[in-house]
Amino acid sequence: MRSERPPSVDSLARSLGSSGLPHPLCVEVAREAIDAGRVDDAAAMALQRSRRLLTPVINATGTLLHTNLGRAPISLHHETTYLNVELDLATGQRGSRQRVIGDTVALACGAEAAVVVNNCAAALLLVLAALAEDRGVAISRGELVEIGGAFRVPDVMVRSGAQLIEVGTTNRTRLTDFDRATKATDVALLLSVHQSNYRITGFSERTSIAELATLGPPVAADIGSGLLDAACPWLAGPPPAWLDGEPAARQTLEAGADLVIFSGDKLLGGPQAGIIAGRSDLVAACARHPLARALRPGALVIEALQSTMLHHLRRDADAIPFWRMASVPVAELRARAEAIAHRVGSDRVTVAATEAVPGGGTLPGRTIPSIGLSCPGDVTAVLRQATRPVIARVHENTTVCDVRTVDPLLDRELAGALSAALAATGR
Ligand SMILES: *Cc1c(COP(=O)(O)O)cnc(C)c1O
């Protein structure tokens, strides 16, 4: 039996106002707390609820494109303003939201034209629906892949209304396999999908884009990762070793692809978006299709993607957070890690070599040399409680904070969070 009557939902909710949550959310928390007989925990429950909201975090995982953290890091602008999304400032007439961003993307990857949609899955769906509805699309059995988050090529194909024509075998597909399919059935499109997150090695053979381009039907290549140019002209130095063999938009088009499809938030380093670039008549067919309206991006995304593309065209990798983080020299990371360790207490954390990874389902098995701070035990749960949550990883009962994925402006905050976590866990 309770000696005291529980407070009313309303008074408890009002007492939770300092959590910063809007009143209806406080009411929900208050009701939950009273129902569970946990009135005393209500404030903690409100805090927990507020931490379920989207919030900036420190990525100390060493995974540059972390799917759970939104892949490439983005800048958030908080200026309130209108944008000339569909207005041509020269003529004062209605314009297309796609024209300028499409031209900019096309220029950056050496295509005739480009159109931007919500993500790469949407780009593939639109290409199939616009160019191959009720017709055949030939693809190698080795490329009928699933790319995480339930993106499965055969399923997208079915939904698009195109007919899947599987050719070859899982490990080996030759040009003659495609040639036979093209002669036997109505093939609207030859599709090549980058295997992204897995590799077929050993007794294997793939048909190159250049070979596919000799057959007649348009060739579309889903390269996924969004590397614009294998030469990486935006970097001061040569392309890094970890990129070796990754297909790039410019070279895939040069090899004979009529269209390339890729994500905006992987190796391009921009916001979530999907890009279709290549032959202008095919891009126009995609842009005209009724699905294009449903899959189009909003002004926030177009603005962010435009800024990413301009940085690429200016060859300014330092202005693209993903590329800036990917190319910091290890010596610089070590100096930062040592400064952080100094703040935390050099007897409490250890500076050690680590291996960062590109992530985002790209480049499986490739690593980028990096530096981390480690401490014994698993303190990741406490690190996630920091004002700006720190996401670290645990390896063999050691917590590791990789500094390659941390913005240097947040080093002090990382040091503070580490100190607090160590103190809270009695280390
Ligand atoms: C990542 C990837 C996709 C899915 O991209 P989203 O932008 O997440 O929709 C599709 N195809 C390939 C080859 C990929 O690597």
Coordinates of C-alpha atoms and ligand atoms in Angstrom, one line a residue:
M1 CA 0.0 0.0 0.0
R2 CA 1.2 3.5 -0.8
S3 CA 1.2 5.9 2.0
E4 CA 0.9 8.8 -0.4
R5 CA -1.5 9.3 -3.3
P6 CA 0.4 9.5 -6.6
P7 CA 0.5 13.1 -8.1
S8 CA -1.9 13.9 -10.9
V9 CA -0.6 13.3 -14.4
D10 CA -0.9 17.0 -15.1
S11 CA 1.1 18.2 -12.1
L12 CA 3.8 15.6 -12.7
A13 CA 3.9 16.6 -16.4
R14 CA 4.3 20.2 -15.4
S15 CA 7.2 19.4 -13.1
L16 CA 8.9 17.8 -16.1
G17 CA 8.9 21.1 -18.1
S18 CA 12.6 21.7 -17.3
S19 CA 13.4 18.6 -19.5
G20 CA 12.8 20.9 -22.5
L21 CA 10.3 18.4 -23.9
P22 CA 7.0 19.8 -25.3
H23 CA 4.1 19.4 -22.8
P24 CA 2.3 16.5 -24.6
L25 CA 5.5 14.5 -24.4
C26 CA 5.9 15.3 -20.7
V27 CA 2.3 14.1 -20.2
E28 CA 3.1 10.8 -21.9
V29 CA 6.2 10.4 -19.7
A30 CA 4.2 11.3 -16.5
R31 CA 1.5 8.8 -17.4
E32 CA 4.1 6.1 -17.9
A33 CA 5.9 6.9 -14.7
I34 CA 2.6 6.8 -12.6
D35 CA 1.4 3.6 -14.3
A36 CA 4.7 1.9 -13.5
G37 CA 4.7 3.2 -10.0
R38 CA 8.0 5.1 -10.7
V39 CA 7.0 8.7 -10.0
D40 CA 10.5 9.3 -8.5
D41 CA 12.1 8.3 -11.7
A42 CA 10.0 10.6 -13.9
A43 CA 12.7 13.2 -14.4
A44 CA 15.2 10.5 -15.5
M45 CA 12.5 9.0 -17.8
A46 CA 11.9 12.4 -19.4
L47 CA 15.7 12.8 -19.9
Q48 CA 15.7 9.4 -21.6
R49 CA 12.8 10.4 -23.8
S50 CA 14.6 13.6 -24.9
R51 CA 17.6 11.6 -25.8
R52 CA 15.6 9.5 -28.2
L53 CA 15.3 12.6 -30.4
L54 CA 17.7 13.2 -33.3
T55 CA 20.8 14.9 -31.8
P56 CA 24.4 15.6 -32.9
V57 CA 26.8 12.9 -31.7
I58 CA 30.5 12.4 -31.7
N59 CA 31.5 9.5 -33.9
A60 CA 34.5 7.8 -32.3
T61 CA 33.9 4.4 -33.9
G62 CA 36.5 4.9 -36.7
T63 CA 33.8 4.0 -39.3
L64 CA 33.8 7.0 -41.5
L65 CA 30.4 6.3 -43.2
H66 CA 28.5 4.9 -40.2
T67 CA 25.1 3.7 -41.3
N68 CA 23.6 4.2 -37.8
L69 CA 25.0 7.7 -37.7
G70 CA 23.7 8.8 -41.1
R71 CA 26.7 7.9 -43.2
A72 CA 28.7 11.0 -44.3
P73 CA 28.8 13.8 -41.7
I74 CA 26.7 16.8 -42.8
S75 CA 26.6 20.5 -41.9
L76 CA 23.4 21.8 -40.5
H77 CA 22.4 25.4 -41.4
H78 CA 20.0 27.1 -39.2
E79 CA 19.4 30.2 -41.3
T80 CA 15.7 30.8 -42.0
T81 CA 15.3 31.7 -45.6
Y82 CA 13.5 31.1 -48.9
L83 CA 15.5 29.5 -51.7
N84 CA 15.1 29.9 -55.5
V85 CA 14.3 26.2 -55.7
E86 CA 12.1 26.4 -58.8
L87 CA 12.6 30.0 -59.8
D88 CA 14.9 31.1 -62.6
L89 CA 16.4 34.4 -61.3
A90 CA 17.3 35.6 -64.8
T91 CA 13.9 35.3 -66.3
G92 CA 11.6 35.4 -63.3
Q93 CA 9.9 32.3 -64.7
R94 CA 9.3 29.0 -63.0
G95 CA 12.4 26.9 -63.3
S96 CA 13.2 23.2 -62.6
R97 CA 14.7 22.3 -59.2
Q98 CA 16.7 19.7 -61.1
R99 CA 18.3 21.8 -63.8
V100 CA 21.2 23.5 -61.9
I101 CA 22.0 20.6 -59.5
G102 CA 21.7 18.2 -62.4
D103 CA 24.1 20.2 -64.6
T104 CA 26.5 20.6 -61.6
V105 CA 26.6 16.8 -60.9
A106 CA 26.9 16.0 -64.6
L107 CA 29.9 18.3 -64.9
A108 CA 31.6 16.8 -61.9
C109 CA 31.3 13.2 -63.2
G110 CA 31.7 13.9 -66.9
A111 CA 28.1 13.0 -67.9
E112 CA 25.8 14.7 -70.4
A113 CA 23.0 15.2 -67.8
A114 CA 22.0 14.1 -64.3
V115 CA 18.9 14.0 -62.1
V116 CA 18.8 13.7 -58.3
V117 CA 16.4 11.7 -56.2
N118 CA 16.0 10.6 -52.6
N119 CA 18.6 7.9 -52.5
C120 CA 20.4 5.3 -54.6
A121 CA 17.6 2.7 -54.1
A122 CA 15.1 5.3 -55.5
A123 CA 17.5 6.1 -58.4
L124 CA 17.6 2.4 -59.4
L125 CA 13.8 2.1 -59.0
L126 CA 13.3 5.1 -61.3
V127 CA 15.7 4.0 -63.9
L128 CA 14.0 0.6 -64.1
A129 CA 10.5 2.0 -64.2
A130 CA 11.3 4.7 -66.7
L131 CA 13.4 2.7 -69.1
A132 CA 12.3 -0.9 -68.7
E133 CA 8.7 -1.1 -67.5
D134 CA 7.1 -4.4 -68.8
R135 CA 10.4 -5.2 -70.5
G136 CA 13.4 -7.2 -69.7
V137 CA 16.5 -6.2 -67.7
A138 CA 19.4 -8.5 -67.9
I139 CA 21.7 -8.8 -64.9
S140 CA 24.4 -11.3 -63.8
R141 CA 23.3 -13.9 -61.2
G142 CA 26.4 -12.7 -59.3
E143 CA 25.0 -9.2 -58.9
L144 CA 21.5 -10.0 -57.5
V145 CA 22.7 -8.6 -54.2
E146 CA 21.3 -7.3 -50.9
I147 CA 23.0 -4.2 -49.7
G148 CA 21.8 -3.8 -46.1
G149 CA 18.7 -2.0 -44.9
A150 CA 16.7 -4.5 -47.0
F151 CA 17.8 -3.2 -50.4
R152 CA 17.5 -6.2 -52.6
V153 CA 18.1 -5.9 -56.3
P154 CA 15.5 -8.6 -57.4
D155 CA 12.8 -7.0 -55.1
V156 CA 13.4 -3.5 -56.5
M157 CA 13.2 -4.9 -60.0
V158 CA 9.8 -6.5 -59.3
R159 CA 8.4 -3.3 -57.8
S160 CA 9.6 -1.3 -60.8
G161 CA 7.5 -3.3 -63.2
A162 CA 10.6 -4.5 -65.1
Q163 CA 11.2 -8.2 -65.8
L164 CA 14.3 -9.7 -64.3
I165 CA 16.4 -11.7 -66.7
E166 CA 19.1 -13.5 -64.8
V167 CA 22.1 -14.5 -66.8
G168 CA 25.3 -16.5 -66.1
T169 CA 26.1 -18.1 -62.8
T170 CA 26.8 -16.8 -59.3
N171 CA 30.6 -16.9 -59.8
R172 CA 31.0 -16.5 -63.5
T173 CA 29.1 -14.5 -66.1
R174 CA 30.4 -13.9 -69.6
L175 CA 29.5 -11.6 -72.4
T176 CA 28.0 -14.6 -74.3
D177 CA 25.5 -15.0 -71.5
F178 CA 24.3 -11.5 -72.0
D179 CA 24.4 -11.8 -75.7
R180 CA 22.2 -14.9 -75.7
A181 CA 19.7 -13.3 -73.4
T182 CA 19.6 -10.1 -75.6
K183 CA 18.9 -12.2 -78.7
A184 CA 16.3 -14.4 -77.1
T185 CA 14.1 -11.9 -75.4
D186 CA 13.1 -8.2 -75.3
V187 CA 15.9 -6.6 -73.3
A188 CA 15.4 -2.9 -72.6
L189 CA 18.5 -2.5 -70.3
L190 CA 21.7 -4.3 -69.3
L191 CA 22.2 -3.7 -65.6
S192 CA 25.5 -4.0 -63.7
V193 CA 25.3 -3.7 -59.9
H194 CA 28.4 -3.1 -57.8
Q195 CA 28.7 -5.9 -55.2
S196 CA 29.6 -3.3 -52.6
N197 CA 29.6 -5.1 -49.3
Y198 CA 30.8 -8.5 -50.4
R199 CA 33.3 -10.1 -52.8
I200 CA 33.3 -13.1 -55.0
T201 CA 36.9 -14.4 -55.2
G202 CA 38.6 -17.4 -56.6
F203 CA 37.1 -19.0 -59.8
S204 CA 35.1 -16.0 -60.9
E205 CA 34.5 -13.9 -63.9
R206 CA 32.5 -10.7 -64.5
T207 CA 31.5 -9.0 -67.7
S208 CA 33.0 -5.5 -67.9
I209 CA 31.0 -2.4 -68.7
A210 CA 33.1 -2.0 -71.9
E211 CA 32.0 -5.5 -73.1
L212 CA 28.3 -4.9 -72.2
A213 CA 28.4 -1.7 -74.2
T214 CA 29.0 -3.7 -77.4
L215 CA 25.7 -5.5 -77.2
G216 CA 23.2 -2.7 -78.1
P217 CA 20.7 -2.1 -75.2
P218 CA 21.6 0.8 -72.9
V219 CA 23.9 -0.2 -70.0
A220 CA 23.1 1.1 -66.5
A221 CA 25.7 0.7 -63.8
D222 CA 24.7 0.9 -60.1
I223 CA 28.1 1.8 -58.6
G224 CA 26.5 2.6 -55.2
S225 CA 29.4 4.3 -53.5
G226 CA 29.5 7.5 -55.4
L227 CA 33.2 7.9 -56.1
L228 CA 33.1 10.6 -58.7
D229 CA 36.5 10.1 -60.3
A230 CA 39.1 7.3 -59.7
A231 CA 41.9 9.9 -60.0
C232 CA 40.4 11.8 -56.9
P233 CA 41.4 15.2 -58.3
W234 CA 39.9 16.8 -55.1
L235 CA 42.8 15.4 -53.1
A236 CA 46.1 17.0 -52.8
G237 CA 47.9 13.7 -53.2
P238 CA 47.3 10.5 -55.3
P239 CA 44.2 8.3 -54.7
P240 CA 44.6 6.5 -51.3
A241 CA 45.4 2.8 -51.4
W242 CA 42.1 1.8 -49.6
L243 CA 40.1 3.0 -52.7
D244 CA 41.9 0.6 -55.0
G245 CA 39.5 -1.1 -57.5
E246 CA 36.4 0.9 -56.4
P247 CA 34.3 1.8 -59.5
A248 CA 34.0 5.6 -60.2
A249 CA 31.3 7.4 -62.0
R250 CA 33.5 9.2 -64.6
Q251 CA 35.5 6.1 -65.6
T252 CA 32.3 3.9 -65.7
L253 CA 30.8 6.4 -68.1
E254 CA 34.0 6.5 -70.1
A255 CA 34.0 2.7 -70.3
G256 CA 30.7 2.9 -72.1
A257 CA 27.9 2.9 -69.5
D258 CA 24.9 4.9 -70.7
L259 CA 23.9 5.7 -67.1
V260 CA 25.5 5.5 -63.7
I261 CA 23.6 5.4 -60.4
F262 CA 25.1 6.2 -57.0
S263 CA 24.4 7.5 -53.5
G264 CA 25.1 11.0 -52.3
D265 CA 26.1 10.1 -48.8
K266 CA 28.8 7.5 -49.3
L267 CA 32.1 8.3 -51.0
L268 CA 30.7 11.5 -52.5
G269 CA 30.5 12.8 -48.9
G270 CA 27.2 14.6 -49.3
P271 CA 23.7 14.3 -48.0
Q272 CA 21.4 11.3 -48.5
A273 CA 20.5 11.4 -52.2
G274 CA 20.5 9.2 -55.2
I275 CA 22.0 10.3 -58.5
I276 CA 21.3 9.2 -62.1
A277 CA 23.9 10.5 -64.5
G278 CA 24.7 9.8 -68.2
R279 CA 23.0 10.1 -71.6
S280 CA 20.7 13.1 -71.7
D281 CA 17.8 11.3 -73.4
L282 CA 17.8 8.6 -70.8
V283 CA 18.1 11.0 -67.9
A284 CA 15.3 13.0 -69.4
A285 CA 13.1 9.9 -69.6
C286 CA 13.8 9.3 -65.9
A287 CA 13.0 12.9 -65.0
R288 CA 9.7 12.8 -66.9
H289 CA 8.4 9.6 -65.3
P290 CA 5.6 10.1 -62.8
L291 CA 7.6 8.4 -60.1
A292 CA 10.2 11.2 -60.3
R293 CA 7.9 13.5 -58.6
A294 CA 7.4 11.1 -55.7
L295 CA 11.2 10.5 -55.4
R296 CA 12.5 14.0 -55.7
P297 CA 14.6 15.6 -53.0
G298 CA 13.7 18.7 -51.0
A299 CA 15.4 22.0 -51.0
L300 CA 17.6 21.1 -47.9
V301 CA 19.1 18.2 -49.7
I302 CA 19.6 20.0 -53.0
E303 CA 21.3 22.8 -51.2
A304 CA 23.6 20.4 -49.3
L305 CA 24.4 18.4 -52.4
Q306 CA 25.1 21.5 -54.4
S307 CA 27.6 22.6 -51.8
T308 CA 29.3 19.2 -51.8
M309 CA 29.5 19.2 -55.6
L310 CA 31.0 22.7 -55.7
H311 CA 33.7 21.6 -53.2
H312 CA 34.4 18.7 -55.5
L313 CA 34.6 21.0 -58.5
R314 CA 36.9 23.4 -56.5
R315 CA 39.1 20.3 -55.7
D316 CA 38.7 21.2 -52.1
A317 CA 38.7 17.9 -50.1
D318 CA 39.2 19.8 -46.9
A319 CA 35.7 21.4 -47.3
I320 CA 34.1 17.9 -47.6
P321 CA 34.0 16.4 -44.0
F322 CA 34.2 12.8 -45.2
W323 CA 37.3 13.4 -47.4
R324 CA 38.9 15.7 -44.8
M325 CA 38.6 13.0 -42.1
A326 CA 39.6 10.2 -44.5
S327 CA 42.9 12.1 -45.5
V328 CA 44.2 13.4 -42.2
P329 CA 47.8 12.1 -41.7
V330 CA 48.3 9.6 -38.9
A331 CA 50.9 11.9 -37.3
E332 CA 48.3 14.6 -36.9
L333 CA 45.8 12.1 -35.4
R334 CA 48.5 10.9 -33.0
A335 CA 49.2 14.5 -31.8
R336 CA 45.5 15.1 -31.2
A337 CA 45.1 11.8 -29.4
E338 CA 48.1 12.6 -27.2
A339 CA 46.6 16.0 -26.3
I340 CA 43.3 14.4 -25.4
A341 CA 45.1 11.7 -23.3
H342 CA 46.9 14.5 -21.5
R343 CA 43.6 16.1 -20.6
V344 CA 42.1 12.9 -19.4
G345 CA 45.2 11.7 -17.6
S346 CA 47.8 9.7 -19.4
D347 CA 47.6 7.0 -16.7
R348 CA 43.9 6.4 -17.5
V349 CA 43.9 6.2 -21.3
T350 CA 46.3 4.8 -23.8
V351 CA 47.1 6.1 -27.3
A352 CA 47.3 3.3 -29.8
A353 CA 47.3 2.6 -33.5
T354 CA 43.9 1.5 -34.8
E355 CA 42.3 0.7 -38.1
A356 CA 39.5 3.0 -39.3
V357 CA 37.2 1.8 -42.1
P358 CA 35.4 3.6 -44.9
G359 CA 32.1 1.9 -44.0
G360 CA 28.7 2.5 -45.5
G361 CA 28.7 -0.9 -47.2
T362 CA 31.6 0.2 -49.4
L363 CA 35.1 -1.4 -49.7
P364 CA 34.7 -4.5 -47.5
G365 CA 38.0 -5.4 -45.8
R366 CA 39.7 -2.1 -46.6
T367 CA 41.2 -0.2 -43.6
I368 CA 42.7 3.3 -43.1
P369 CA 45.5 3.6 -40.6
S370 CA 44.3 5.6 -37.6
I371 CA 44.9 6.4 -33.9
G372 CA 42.6 5.7 -31.0
L373 CA 42.4 6.3 -27.2
S374 CA 41.7 3.1 -25.3
C375 CA 40.8 2.3 -21.7
P376 CA 40.1 -1.0 -20.0
G377 CA 36.5 -2.3 -19.8
D378 CA 33.4 -1.2 -21.6
V379 CA 32.4 2.4 -20.9
T380 CA 30.5 2.9 -24.1
A381 CA 27.1 3.1 -22.3
V382 CA 28.4 6.0 -20.1
L383 CA 29.9 7.7 -23.1
R384 CA 26.5 7.6 -24.9
Q385 CA 25.1 9.5 -21.9
A386 CA 27.4 12.6 -22.5
T387 CA 25.7 15.9 -23.4
R388 CA 26.9 15.3 -26.9
P389 CA 26.7 11.5 -27.0
V390 CA 30.0 9.8 -27.8
I391 CA 29.7 6.6 -29.9
A392 CA 32.8 4.4 -29.3
R393 CA 33.5 0.7 -29.9
V394 CA 34.6 -2.1 -27.7
H395 CA 37.3 -4.6 -28.7
E396 CA 38.4 -7.4 -26.3
N397 CA 36.9 -5.7 -23.3
T398 CA 38.7 -2.4 -24.1
T399 CA 36.9 0.7 -25.1
V400 CA 38.4 2.4 -28.1
C401 CA 37.7 6.0 -29.3
D402 CA 39.1 6.4 -32.8
V403 CA 40.0 10.0 -33.5
R404 CA 39.9 9.8 -37.3
T405 CA 36.2 10.2 -37.3
V406 CA 36.1 13.0 -34.7
D407 CA 36.0 16.6 -35.7
P408 CA 39.1 18.3 -34.1
L409 CA 36.8 21.0 -32.8
L410 CA 35.2 18.3 -30.6
D411 CA 38.4 17.0 -29.1
R412 CA 37.9 18.9 -25.9
E413 CA 34.4 17.5 -25.6
L414 CA 35.6 14.0 -26.2
A415 CA 38.2 14.5 -23.5
G416 CA 35.5 15.7 -21.1
A417 CA 33.2 12.8 -21.9
L418 CA 36.0 10.3 -21.5
S419 CA 37.1 11.8 -18.1
A420 CA 33.4 11.8 -16.9
A421 CA 32.9 8.2 -18.1
L422 CA 36.1 7.0 -16.3
A423 CA 35.1 8.8 -13.2
A424 CA 31.5 7.4 -13.3
T425 CA 32.8 3.9 -13.7
G426 CA 35.4 4.2 -10.9
R427 CA 38.4 4.1 -13.2
Ligands
LIG1 C1 24.6 1.6 -50.9 C2 24.1 1.0 -52.2 C3 22.8 1.2 -52.6 C4 21.8 1.8 -51.7 O1 22.0 3.2 -51.6 P1 21.0 4.1 -50.8 O2 21.5 5.5 -51.1 O3 21.2 3.7 -49.4 O4 19.6 3.8 -51.3 C5 22.4 0.7 -53.9 N1 23.3 0.1 -54.7 C6 24.6 -0.1 -54.3 C7 25.5 -0.8 -55.3 C8 25.0 0.4 -53.1 O5 26.3 0.2 -52.8

